[in-house]
Amino acid sequence: LEEEGVWGDLCVVEWALELVPLEEDVISLELEGAFRDCVLDGDSTPLFYAARALMQLQAMFGLIPRLQGKGPAAVAVRDMALRMRRENPGLLAGSAGLAPRISRAILIDREVDIVTPCM
């Protein structure tokens, strides 16, 4: 880049890649070490990140009326997202007039199905 004379035009920033679409109707939180942190270390920080990402999804596509969780971590994420919704209604202010484009979200805890992510 220096040889081409564009190094000074370069701006390096952090990009929060939270939810990654895997299929038309499947998205994943790609957070390295999250499973290890939750299961082995007992750290619930990745669950908070998942709830926050879910809130950002709702801010873009409207309130998701039905959130379901399968497994203890998924239920914890659902509960955190519902609590965020109640405690901070301003987080979804931008989606107030939006008709919900997502009718239901099913959160699946990796502990419920450990094998599928390895395939």
PDB file of N, CA and C in Angstrom, residues 2-108:
ATOM      1  N   GLU A   2       2.003   1.163   0.707  1.00  0.00           N
ATOM      2  CA  GLU A   2       2.905   2.302   0.714  1.00  0.00           C
ATOM      3  C   GLU A   2       3.473   2.552  -0.683  1.00  0.00           C
ATOM      4  N   GLU A   3       3.830   1.467  -1.391  1.00  0.00           N
ATOM      5  CA  GLU A   3       4.387   1.600  -2.739  1.00  0.00           C
ATOM      6  C   GLU A   3       3.401   2.253  -3.697  1.00  0.00           C
ATOM      7  N   GLU A   4       2.123   1.998  -3.481  1.00  0.00           N
ATOM      8  CA  GLU A   4       1.081   2.557  -4.356  1.00  0.00           C
ATOM      9  C   GLU A   4       0.664   3.959  -3.919  1.00  0.00           C
ATOM     10  N   GLY A   5       1.148   4.399  -2.772  1.00  0.00           N
ATOM     11  CA  GLY A   5       0.850   5.746  -2.304  1.00  0.00           C
ATOM     12  C   GLY A   5      -0.529   5.919  -1.692  1.00  0.00           C
ATOM     13  N   VAL A   6      -1.126   4.820  -1.232  1.00  0.00           N
ATOM     14  CA  VAL A   6      -2.467   4.920  -0.644  1.00  0.00           C
ATOM     15  C   VAL A   6      -2.478   4.624   0.858  1.00  0.00           C
ATOM     16  N   TRP A   7      -1.304   4.391   1.437  1.00  0.00           N
ATOM     17  CA  TRP A   7      -1.235   4.068   2.857  1.00  0.00           C
ATOM     18  C   TRP A   7      -1.853   5.162   3.723  1.00  0.00           C
ATOM     19  N   GLY A   8      -1.660   6.412   3.380  1.00  0.00           N
ATOM     20  CA  GLY A   8      -2.224   7.525   4.137  1.00  0.00           C
ATOM     21  C   GLY A   8      -3.732   7.612   4.038  1.00  0.00           C
ATOM     22  N   ASP A   9      -4.315   7.015   3.002  1.00  0.00           N
ATOM     23  CA  ASP A   9      -5.767   7.024   2.832  1.00  0.00           C
ATOM     24  C   ASP A   9      -6.445   5.880   3.579  1.00  0.00           C
ATOM     25  N   LEU A  10      -5.664   5.005   4.138  1.00  0.00           N
ATOM     26  CA  LEU A  10      -6.191   3.822   4.807  1.00  0.00           C
ATOM     27  C   LEU A  10      -6.702   4.169   6.196  1.00  0.00           C
ATOM     28  N   CYS A  11      -7.866   3.677   6.503  1.00  0.00           N
ATOM     29  CA  CYS A  11      -8.443   3.873   7.832  1.00  0.00           C
ATOM     30  C   CYS A  11      -8.827   2.492   8.368  1.00  0.00           C
ATOM     31  N   VAL A  12      -8.219   2.063   9.454  1.00  0.00           N
ATOM     32  CA  VAL A  12      -8.492   0.763  10.045  1.00  0.00           C
ATOM     33  C   VAL A  12      -9.446   0.971  11.211  1.00  0.00           C
ATOM     34  N   VAL A  13     -10.583   0.270  11.148  1.00  0.00           N
ATOM     35  CA  VAL A  13     -11.571   0.362  12.214  1.00  0.00           C
ATOM     36  C   VAL A  13     -12.032  -1.035  12.596  1.00  0.00           C
ATOM     37  N   GLU A  14     -12.649  -1.135  13.754  1.00  0.00           N
ATOM     38  CA  GLU A  14     -13.199  -2.399  14.202  1.00  0.00           C
ATOM     39  C   GLU A  14     -14.629  -2.513  13.679  1.00  0.00           C
ATOM     40  N   TRP A  15     -14.976  -3.685  13.198  1.00  0.00           N
ATOM     41  CA  TRP A  15     -16.329  -3.913  12.706  1.00  0.00           C
ATOM     42  C   TRP A  15     -16.942  -5.008  13.547  1.00  0.00           C
ATOM     43  N   ALA A  16     -18.041  -4.709  14.199  1.00  0.00           N
ATOM     44  CA  ALA A  16     -18.700  -5.677  15.071  1.00  0.00           C
ATOM     45  C   ALA A  16     -19.507  -6.667  14.235  1.00  0.00           C
ATOM     46  N   LEU A  17     -18.911  -7.813  14.000  1.00  0.00           N
ATOM     47  CA  LEU A  17     -19.591  -8.875  13.260  1.00  0.00           C
ATOM     48  C   LEU A  17     -20.285  -9.746  14.290  1.00  0.00           C
ATOM     49  N   GLU A  18     -21.572  -9.560  14.429  1.00  0.00           N
ATOM     50  CA  GLU A  18     -22.261 -10.285  15.486  1.00  0.00           C
ATOM     51  C   GLU A  18     -23.026 -11.471  14.938  1.00  0.00           C
ATOM     52  N   LEU A  19     -24.033 -11.218  14.155  1.00  0.00           N
ATOM     53  CA  LEU A  19     -24.834 -12.313  13.622  1.00  0.00           C
ATOM     54  C   LEU A  19     -24.466 -12.554  12.166  1.00  0.00           C
ATOM     55  N   VAL A  20     -24.166 -13.795  11.860  1.00  0.00           N
ATOM     56  CA  VAL A  20     -23.754 -14.173  10.516  1.00  0.00           C
ATOM     57  C   VAL A  20     -24.832 -15.070   9.919  1.00  0.00           C
ATOM     58  N   PRO A  21     -25.376 -14.695   8.745  1.00  0.00           N
ATOM     59  CA  PRO A  21     -26.379 -15.568   8.120  1.00  0.00           C
ATOM     60  C   PRO A  21     -25.727 -16.828   7.557  1.00  0.00           C
ATOM     61  N   LEU A  22     -26.246 -17.975   7.944  1.00  0.00           N
ATOM     62  CA  LEU A  22     -25.747 -19.251   7.440  1.00  0.00           C
ATOM     63  C   LEU A  22     -26.667 -19.820   6.365  1.00  0.00           C
ATOM     64  N   GLU A  23     -27.929 -19.588   6.510  1.00  0.00           N
ATOM     65  CA  GLU A  23     -28.965 -20.002   5.559  1.00  0.00           C
ATOM     66  C   GLU A  23     -29.982 -18.876   5.498  1.00  0.00           C
ATOM     67  N   GLU A  24     -30.991 -19.045   4.675  1.00  0.00           N
ATOM     68  CA  GLU A  24     -32.025 -18.010   4.539  1.00  0.00           C
ATOM     69  C   GLU A  24     -32.717 -17.727   5.865  1.00  0.00           C
ATOM     70  N   ASP A  25     -32.885 -18.771   6.672  1.00  0.00           N
ATOM     71  CA  ASP A  25     -33.596 -18.604   7.931  1.00  0.00           C
ATOM     72  C   ASP A  25     -32.771 -19.050   9.143  1.00  0.00           C
ATOM     73  N   VAL A  26     -31.447 -19.081   9.006  1.00  0.00           N
ATOM     74  CA  VAL A  26     -30.567 -19.472  10.107  1.00  0.00           C
ATOM     75  C   VAL A  26     -29.450 -18.446  10.234  1.00  0.00           C
ATOM     76  N   ILE A  27     -29.317 -17.885  11.437  1.00  0.00           N
ATOM     77  CA  ILE A  27     -28.198 -16.972  11.701  1.00  0.00           C
ATOM     78  C   ILE A  27     -27.447 -17.492  12.919  1.00  0.00           C
ATOM     79  N   SER A  28     -26.191 -17.161  12.990  1.00  0.00           N
ATOM     80  CA  SER A  28     -25.350 -17.660  14.065  1.00  0.00           C
ATOM     81  C   SER A  28     -24.532 -16.531  14.657  1.00  0.00           C
ATOM     82  N   LEU A  29     -24.355 -16.581  15.956  1.00  0.00           N
ATOM     83  CA  LEU A  29     -23.459 -15.650  16.625  1.00  0.00           C
ATOM     84  C   LEU A  29     -22.082 -16.295  16.605  1.00  0.00           C
ATOM     85  N   GLU A  30     -21.197 -15.770  15.797  1.00  0.00           N
ATOM     86  CA  GLU A  30     -19.854 -16.327  15.647  1.00  0.00           C
ATOM     87  C   GLU A  30     -18.922 -15.629  16.623  1.00  0.00           C
ATOM     88  N   LEU A  31     -18.889 -16.150  17.812  1.00  0.00           N
ATOM     89  CA  LEU A  31     -18.071 -15.578  18.877  1.00  0.00           C
ATOM     90  C   LEU A  31     -17.112 -16.667  19.359  1.00  0.00           C
ATOM     91  N   GLU A  32     -15.857 -16.535  18.951  1.00  0.00           N
ATOM     92  CA  GLU A  32     -14.855 -17.558  19.255  1.00  0.00           C
ATOM     93  C   GLU A  32     -14.716 -17.740  20.765  1.00  0.00           C
ATOM     94  N   GLY A  33     -14.753 -18.983  21.191  1.00  0.00           N
ATOM     95  CA  GLY A  33     -14.559 -19.292  22.605  1.00  0.00           C
ATOM     96  C   GLY A  33     -15.803 -19.166  23.462  1.00  0.00           C
ATOM     97  N   ALA A  34     -16.943 -18.827  22.862  1.00  0.00           N
ATOM     98  CA  ALA A  34     -18.157 -18.617  23.655  1.00  0.00           C
ATOM     99  C   ALA A  34     -18.607 -19.894  24.371  1.00  0.00           C
ATOM    100  N   PHE A  35     -18.560 -21.015  23.662  1.00  0.00           N
ATOM    101  CA  PHE A  35     -18.986 -22.277  24.263  1.00  0.00           C
ATOM    102  C   PHE A  35     -18.089 -22.623  25.449  1.00  0.00           C
ATOM    103  N   ARG A  36     -16.788 -22.485  25.257  1.00  0.00           N
ATOM    104  CA  ARG A  36     -15.832 -22.769  26.327  1.00  0.00           C
ATOM    105  C   ARG A  36     -16.064 -21.828  27.518  1.00  0.00           C
ATOM    106  N   ASP A  37     -16.250 -20.536  27.202  1.00  0.00           N
ATOM    107  CA  ASP A  37     -16.460 -19.570  28.279  1.00  0.00           C
ATOM    108  C   ASP A  37     -17.695 -19.908  29.109  1.00  0.00           C
ATOM    109  N   CYS A  38     -18.779 -20.247  28.435  1.00  0.00           N
ATOM    110  CA  CYS A  38     -20.034 -20.528  29.148  1.00  0.00           C
ATOM    111  C   CYS A  38     -19.993 -21.851  29.899  1.00  0.00           C
ATOM    112  N   VAL A  39     -19.546 -22.906  29.218  1.00  0.00           N
ATOM    113  CA  VAL A  39     -19.636 -24.244  29.799  1.00  0.00           C
ATOM    114  C   VAL A  39     -18.496 -24.533  30.773  1.00  0.00           C
ATOM    115  N   LEU A  40     -17.278 -24.272  30.353  1.00  0.00           N
ATOM    116  CA  LEU A  40     -16.134 -24.624  31.213  1.00  0.00           C
ATOM    117  C   LEU A  40     -15.829 -23.581  32.270  1.00  0.00           C
ATOM    118  N   ASP A  41     -15.913 -22.301  31.876  1.00  0.00           N
ATOM    119  CA  ASP A  41     -15.537 -21.227  32.802  1.00  0.00           C
ATOM    120  C   ASP A  41     -16.716 -20.645  33.578  1.00  0.00           C
ATOM    121  N   GLY A  42     -17.939 -20.944  33.159  1.00  0.00           N
ATOM    122  CA  GLY A  42     -19.117 -20.400  33.834  1.00  0.00           C
ATOM    123  C   GLY A  42     -19.313 -18.910  33.609  1.00  0.00           C
ATOM    124  N   ASP A  43     -18.726 -18.385  32.540  1.00  0.00           N
ATOM    125  CA  ASP A  43     -18.807 -16.951  32.221  1.00  0.00           C
ATOM    126  C   ASP A  43     -20.023 -16.700  31.329  1.00  0.00           C
ATOM    127  N   SER A  44     -20.935 -15.856  31.753  1.00  0.00           N
ATOM    128  CA  SER A  44     -22.156 -15.600  30.976  1.00  0.00           C
ATOM    129  C   SER A  44     -22.028 -14.395  30.045  1.00  0.00           C
ATOM    130  N   THR A  45     -20.844 -13.823  29.902  1.00  0.00           N
ATOM    131  CA  THR A  45     -20.657 -12.669  29.020  1.00  0.00           C
ATOM    132  C   THR A  45     -21.093 -12.955  27.587  1.00  0.00           C
ATOM    133  N   PRO A  46     -20.750 -14.126  26.998  1.00  0.00           N
ATOM    134  CA  PRO A  46     -21.224 -14.399  25.631  1.00  0.00           C
ATOM    135  C   PRO A  46     -22.750 -14.415  25.510  1.00  0.00           C
ATOM    136  N   LEU A  47     -23.436 -14.776  26.591  1.00  0.00           N
ATOM    137  CA  LEU A  47     -24.900 -14.772  26.559  1.00  0.00           C
ATOM    138  C   LEU A  47     -25.417 -13.339  26.462  1.00  0.00           C
ATOM    139  N   PHE A  48     -24.763 -12.426  27.160  1.00  0.00           N
ATOM    140  CA  PHE A  48     -25.129 -11.013  27.068  1.00  0.00           C
ATOM    141  C   PHE A  48     -24.915 -10.509  25.642  1.00  0.00           C
ATOM    142  N   TYR A  49     -23.785 -10.885  25.018  1.00  0.00           N
ATOM    143  CA  TYR A  49     -23.521 -10.472  23.633  1.00  0.00           C
ATOM    144  C   TYR A  49     -24.591 -11.010  22.686  1.00  0.00           C
ATOM    145  N   ALA A  50     -25.041 -12.238  22.932  1.00  0.00           N
ATOM    146  CA  ALA A  50     -26.091 -12.824  22.099  1.00  0.00           C
ATOM    147  C   ALA A  50     -27.406 -12.050  22.271  1.00  0.00           C
ATOM    148  N   ALA A  51     -27.742 -11.696  23.502  1.00  0.00           N
ATOM    149  CA  ALA A  51     -28.964 -10.929  23.761  1.00  0.00           C
ATOM    150  C   ALA A  51     -28.880  -9.552  23.111  1.00  0.00           C
ATOM    151  N   ARG A  52     -27.710  -8.927  23.197  1.00  0.00           N
ATOM    152  CA  ARG A  52     -27.523  -7.616  22.572  1.00  0.00           C
ATOM    153  C   ARG A  52     -27.648  -7.708  21.048  1.00  0.00           C
ATOM    154  N   ALA A  53     -27.096  -8.759  20.456  1.00  0.00           N
ATOM    155  CA  ALA A  53     -27.216  -8.961  19.011  1.00  0.00           C
ATOM    156  C   ALA A  53     -28.675  -9.180  18.623  1.00  0.00           C
ATOM    157  N   LEU A  54     -29.415  -9.889  19.455  1.00  0.00           N
ATOM    158  CA  LEU A  54     -30.841 -10.102  19.209  1.00  0.00           C
ATOM    159  C   LEU A  54     -31.605  -8.788  19.257  1.00  0.00           C
ATOM    160  N   MET A  55     -31.222  -7.912  20.168  1.00  0.00           N
ATOM    161  CA  MET A  55     -31.849  -6.592  20.244  1.00  0.00           C
ATOM    162  C   MET A  55     -31.540  -5.769  18.994  1.00  0.00           C
ATOM    163  N   GLN A  56     -30.311  -5.855  18.491  1.00  0.00           N
ATOM    164  CA  GLN A  56     -29.957  -5.138  17.271  1.00  0.00           C
ATOM    165  C   GLN A  56     -30.737  -5.679  16.075  1.00  0.00           C
ATOM    166  N   LEU A  57     -30.948  -6.979  16.037  1.00  0.00           N
ATOM    167  CA  LEU A  57     -31.752  -7.584  14.977  1.00  0.00           C
ATOM    168  C   LEU A  57     -33.181  -7.037  15.020  1.00  0.00           C
ATOM    169  N   GLN A  58     -33.730  -6.913  16.220  1.00  0.00           N
ATOM    170  CA  GLN A  58     -35.083  -6.376  16.363  1.00  0.00           C
ATOM    171  C   GLN A  58     -35.141  -4.894  16.015  1.00  0.00           C
ATOM    172  N   ALA A  59     -34.080  -4.174  16.278  1.00  0.00           N
ATOM    173  CA  ALA A  59     -34.050  -2.755  15.924  1.00  0.00           C
ATOM    174  C   ALA A  59     -34.108  -2.581  14.409  1.00  0.00           C
ATOM    175  N   MET A  60     -33.532  -3.541  13.674  1.00  0.00           N
ATOM    176  CA  MET A  60     -33.524  -3.447  12.210  1.00  0.00           C
ATOM    177  C   MET A  60     -34.786  -3.999  11.566  1.00  0.00           C
ATOM    178  N   PHE A  61     -35.348  -5.081  12.127  1.00  0.00           N
ATOM    179  CA  PHE A  61     -36.445  -5.781  11.467  1.00  0.00           C
ATOM    180  C   PHE A  61     -37.758  -5.750  12.235  1.00  0.00           C
ATOM    181  N   GLY A  62     -37.814  -4.991  13.299  1.00  0.00           N
ATOM    182  CA  GLY A  62     -39.037  -4.912  14.087  1.00  0.00           C
ATOM    183  C   GLY A  62     -39.026  -5.908  15.234  1.00  0.00           C
ATOM    184  N   LEU A  63     -39.892  -5.666  16.174  1.00  0.00           N
ATOM    185  CA  LEU A  63     -40.008  -6.498  17.364  1.00  0.00           C
ATOM    186  C   LEU A  63     -40.345  -7.935  16.982  1.00  0.00           C
ATOM    187  N   ILE A  64     -39.625  -8.884  17.540  1.00  0.00           N
ATOM    188  CA  ILE A  64     -39.926 -10.306  17.307  1.00  0.00           C
ATOM    189  C   ILE A  64     -40.928 -10.706  18.385  1.00  0.00           C
ATOM    190  N   PRO A  65     -42.171 -10.973  17.991  1.00  0.00           N
ATOM    191  CA  PRO A  65     -43.202 -11.213  19.002  1.00  0.00           C
ATOM    192  C   PRO A  65     -43.030 -12.509  19.787  1.00  0.00           C
ATOM    193  N   ARG A  66     -42.388 -13.499  19.197  1.00  0.00           N
ATOM    194  CA  ARG A  66     -42.278 -14.791  19.878  1.00  0.00           C
ATOM    195  C   ARG A  66     -40.814 -15.239  19.906  1.00  0.00           C
ATOM    196  N   LEU A  67     -40.229 -15.210  21.092  1.00  0.00           N
ATOM    197  CA  LEU A  67     -38.862 -15.687  21.299  1.00  0.00           C
ATOM    198  C   LEU A  67     -38.915 -16.982  22.083  1.00  0.00           C
ATOM    199  N   GLN A  68     -38.279 -18.016  21.560  1.00  0.00           N
ATOM    200  CA  GLN A  68     -38.260 -19.307  22.237  1.00  0.00           C
ATOM    201  C   GLN A  68     -36.813 -19.743  22.416  1.00  0.00           C
ATOM    202  N   GLY A  69     -36.533 -20.443  23.506  1.00  0.00           N
ATOM    203  CA  GLY A  69     -35.195 -20.940  23.758  1.00  0.00           C
ATOM    204  C   GLY A  69     -35.216 -22.418  24.055  1.00  0.00           C
ATOM    205  N   LYS A  70     -34.263 -23.151  23.467  1.00  0.00           N
ATOM    206  CA  LYS A  70     -34.113 -24.580  23.725  1.00  0.00           C
ATOM    207  C   LYS A  70     -32.762 -24.778  24.392  1.00  0.00           C
ATOM    208  N   GLY A  71     -32.773 -25.126  25.658  1.00  0.00           N
ATOM    209  CA  GLY A  71     -31.550 -25.296  26.433  1.00  0.00           C
ATOM    210  C   GLY A  71     -31.378 -24.153  27.416  1.00  0.00           C
ATOM    211  N   PRO A  72     -30.610 -24.377  28.477  1.00  0.00           N
ATOM    212  CA  PRO A  72     -30.489 -23.371  29.535  1.00  0.00           C
ATOM    213  C   PRO A  72     -29.862 -22.055  29.078  1.00  0.00           C
ATOM    214  N   ALA A  73     -28.838 -22.094  28.253  1.00  0.00           N
ATOM    215  CA  ALA A  73     -28.208 -20.851  27.801  1.00  0.00           C
ATOM    216  C   ALA A  73     -29.146 -20.082  26.878  1.00  0.00           C
ATOM    217  N   ALA A  74     -29.868 -20.787  26.018  1.00  0.00           N
ATOM    218  CA  ALA A  74     -30.806 -20.129  25.105  1.00  0.00           C
ATOM    219  C   ALA A  74     -31.935 -19.455  25.880  1.00  0.00           C
ATOM    220  N   VAL A  75     -32.414 -20.118  26.908  1.00  0.00           N
ATOM    221  CA  VAL A  75     -33.462 -19.524  27.749  1.00  0.00           C
ATOM    222  C   VAL A  75     -32.911 -18.289  28.470  1.00  0.00           C
ATOM    223  N   ALA A  76     -31.661 -18.354  28.910  1.00  0.00           N
ATOM    224  CA  ALA A  76     -31.044 -17.196  29.572  1.00  0.00           C
ATOM    225  C   ALA A  76     -30.923 -16.023  28.606  1.00  0.00           C
ATOM    226  N   VAL A  77     -30.550 -16.296  27.357  1.00  0.00           N
ATOM    227  CA  VAL A  77     -30.453 -15.233  26.343  1.00  0.00           C
ATOM    228  C   VAL A  77     -31.826 -14.629  26.092  1.00  0.00           C
ATOM    229  N   ARG A  78     -32.841 -15.480  25.952  1.00  0.00           N
ATOM    230  CA  ARG A  78     -34.205 -14.983  25.749  1.00  0.00           C
ATOM    231  C   ARG A  78     -34.634 -14.086  26.903  1.00  0.00           C
ATOM    232  N   ASP A  79     -34.384 -14.535  28.124  1.00  0.00           N
ATOM    233  CA  ASP A  79     -34.770 -13.749  29.298  1.00  0.00           C
ATOM    234  C   ASP A  79     -34.023 -12.416  29.350  1.00  0.00           C
ATOM    235  N   MET A  80     -32.731 -12.429  29.002  1.00  0.00           N
ATOM    236  CA  MET A  80     -31.965 -11.178  28.969  1.00  0.00           C
ATOM    237  C   MET A  80     -32.527 -10.220  27.931  1.00  0.00           C
ATOM    238  N   ALA A  81     -32.854 -10.742  26.752  1.00  0.00           N
ATOM    239  CA  ALA A  81     -33.397  -9.890  25.688  1.00  0.00           C
ATOM    240  C   ALA A  81     -34.747  -9.309  26.100  1.00  0.00           C
ATOM    241  N   LEU A  82     -35.586 -10.111  26.732  1.00  0.00           N
ATOM    242  CA  LEU A  82     -36.885  -9.609  27.189  1.00  0.00           C
ATOM    243  C   LEU A  82     -36.703  -8.548  28.274  1.00  0.00           C
ATOM    244  N   ARG A  83     -35.723  -8.763  29.161  1.00  0.00           N
ATOM    245  CA  ARG A  83     -35.447  -7.773  30.200  1.00  0.00           C
ATOM    246  C   ARG A  83     -34.902  -6.481  29.582  1.00  0.00           C
ATOM    247  N   MET A  84     -34.025  -6.606  28.581  1.00  0.00           N
ATOM    248  CA  MET A  84     -33.516  -5.416  27.888  1.00  0.00           C
ATOM    249  C   MET A  84     -34.657  -4.649  27.232  1.00  0.00           C
ATOM    250  N   ARG A  85     -35.591  -5.381  26.673  1.00  0.00           N
ATOM    251  CA  ARG A  85     -36.759  -4.776  26.030  1.00  0.00           C
ATOM    252  C   ARG A  85     -37.565  -3.956  27.029  1.00  0.00           C
ATOM    253  N   ARG A  86     -37.799  -4.540  28.222  1.00  0.00           N
ATOM    254  CA  ARG A  86     -38.587  -3.857  29.257  1.00  0.00           C
ATOM    255  C   ARG A  86     -37.839  -2.666  29.851  1.00  0.00           C
ATOM    256  N   GLU A  87     -36.556  -2.869  30.160  1.00  0.00           N
ATOM    257  CA  GLU A  87     -35.794  -1.846  30.873  1.00  0.00           C
ATOM    258  C   GLU A  87     -35.328  -0.701  29.982  1.00  0.00           C
ATOM    259  N   ASN A  88     -35.167  -0.945  28.695  1.00  0.00           N
ATOM    260  CA  ASN A  88     -34.662   0.072  27.773  1.00  0.00           C
ATOM    261  C   ASN A  88     -35.532   0.144  26.524  1.00  0.00           C
ATOM    262  N   PRO A  89     -36.746   0.647  26.638  1.00  0.00           N
ATOM    263  CA  PRO A  89     -37.606   0.701  25.455  1.00  0.00           C
ATOM    264  C   PRO A  89     -37.016   1.565  24.344  1.00  0.00           C
ATOM    265  N   GLY A  90     -36.100   2.447  24.666  1.00  0.00           N
ATOM    266  CA  GLY A  90     -35.463   3.295  23.664  1.00  0.00           C
ATOM    267  C   GLY A  90     -34.572   2.515  22.709  1.00  0.00           C
ATOM    268  N   LEU A  91     -34.120   1.323  23.128  1.00  0.00           N
ATOM    269  CA  LEU A  91     -33.273   0.503  22.253  1.00  0.00           C
ATOM    270  C   LEU A  91     -34.000   0.118  20.968  1.00  0.00           C
ATOM    271  N   LEU A  92     -35.306  -0.010  21.050  1.00  0.00           N
ATOM    272  CA  LEU A  92     -36.093  -0.407  19.888  1.00  0.00           C
ATOM    273  C   LEU A  92     -36.913   0.747  19.337  1.00  0.00           C
ATOM    274  N   ALA A  93     -36.559   1.967  19.705  1.00  0.00           N
ATOM    275  CA  ALA A  93     -37.319   3.143  19.265  1.00  0.00           C
ATOM    276  C   ALA A  93     -37.354   3.256  17.750  1.00  0.00           C
ATOM    277  N   GLY A  94     -36.268   2.898  17.088  1.00  0.00           N
ATOM    278  CA  GLY A  94     -36.218   2.987  15.628  1.00  0.00           C
ATOM    279  C   GLY A  94     -37.138   2.004  14.941  1.00  0.00           C
ATOM    280  N   SER A  95     -37.534   0.949  15.637  1.00  0.00           N
ATOM    281  CA  SER A  95     -38.400  -0.059  15.028  1.00  0.00           C
ATOM    282  C   SER A  95     -39.847   0.078  15.483  1.00  0.00           C
ATOM    283  N   ALA A  96     -40.166   1.164  16.172  1.00  0.00           N
ATOM    284  CA  ALA A  96     -41.509   1.332  16.747  1.00  0.00           C
ATOM    285  C   ALA A  96     -42.602   1.258  15.694  1.00  0.00           C
ATOM    286  N   GLY A  97     -42.400   1.860  14.540  1.00  0.00           N
ATOM    287  CA  GLY A  97     -43.435   1.854  13.520  1.00  0.00           C
ATOM    288  C   GLY A  97     -43.350   0.689  12.546  1.00  0.00           C
ATOM    289  N   LEU A  98     -42.322  -0.148  12.707  1.00  0.00           N
ATOM    290  CA  LEU A  98     -42.134  -1.270  11.786  1.00  0.00           C
ATOM    291  C   LEU A  98     -43.060  -2.423  12.120  1.00  0.00           C
ATOM    292  N   ALA A  99     -43.654  -2.985  11.091  1.00  0.00           N
ATOM    293  CA  ALA A  99     -44.388  -4.228  11.288  1.00  0.00           C
ATOM    294  C   ALA A  99     -43.341  -5.332  11.438  1.00  0.00           C
ATOM    295  N   PRO A 100     -43.540  -6.259  12.356  1.00  0.00           N
ATOM    296  CA  PRO A 100     -42.547  -7.311  12.552  1.00  0.00           C
ATOM    297  C   PRO A 100     -42.315  -8.114  11.275  1.00  0.00           C
ATOM    298  N   ARG A 101     -41.058  -8.209  10.848  1.00  0.00           N
ATOM    299  CA  ARG A 101     -40.716  -8.998   9.663  1.00  0.00           C
ATOM    300  C   ARG A 101     -40.282 -10.403  10.054  1.00  0.00           C
ATOM    301  N   ILE A 102     -40.041 -10.604  11.350  1.00  0.00           N
ATOM    302  CA  ILE A 102     -39.688 -11.925  11.875  1.00  0.00           C
ATOM    303  C   ILE A 102     -40.765 -12.286  12.880  1.00  0.00           C
ATOM    304  N   SER A 103     -41.491 -13.356  12.623  1.00  0.00           N
ATOM    305  CA  SER A 103     -42.610 -13.712  13.504  1.00  0.00           C
ATOM    306  C   SER A 103     -42.176 -14.522  14.721  1.00  0.00           C
ATOM    307  N   ARG A 104     -41.072 -15.274  14.581  1.00  0.00           N
ATOM    308  CA  ARG A 104     -40.621 -16.089  15.703  1.00  0.00           C
ATOM    309  C   ARG A 104     -39.124 -16.325  15.585  1.00  0.00           C
ATOM    310  N   ALA A 105     -38.448 -16.332  16.719  1.00  0.00           N
ATOM    311  CA  ALA A 105     -37.025 -16.680  16.769  1.00  0.00           C
ATOM    312  C   ALA A 105     -36.868 -17.838  17.736  1.00  0.00           C
ATOM    313  N   ILE A 106     -36.205 -18.870  17.275  1.00  0.00           N
ATOM    314  CA  ILE A 106     -35.922 -20.031  18.119  1.00  0.00           C
ATOM    315  C   ILE A 106     -34.423 -20.033  18.390  1.00  0.00           C
ATOM    316  N   LEU A 107     -34.064 -19.888  19.641  1.00  0.00           N
ATOM    317  CA  LEU A 107     -32.671 -19.869  20.058  1.00  0.00           C
ATOM    318  C   LEU A 107     -32.298 -21.271  20.512  1.00  0.00           C
ATOM    319  N   ILE A 108     -31.209 -21.806  19.980  1.00  0.00           N
ATOM    320  CA  ILE A 108     -30.801 -23.170  20.317  1.00  0.00           C
ATOM    321  C   ILE A 108     -29.438 -23.131  21.000  1.00  0.00           C
TER     322      ILE A 108
END
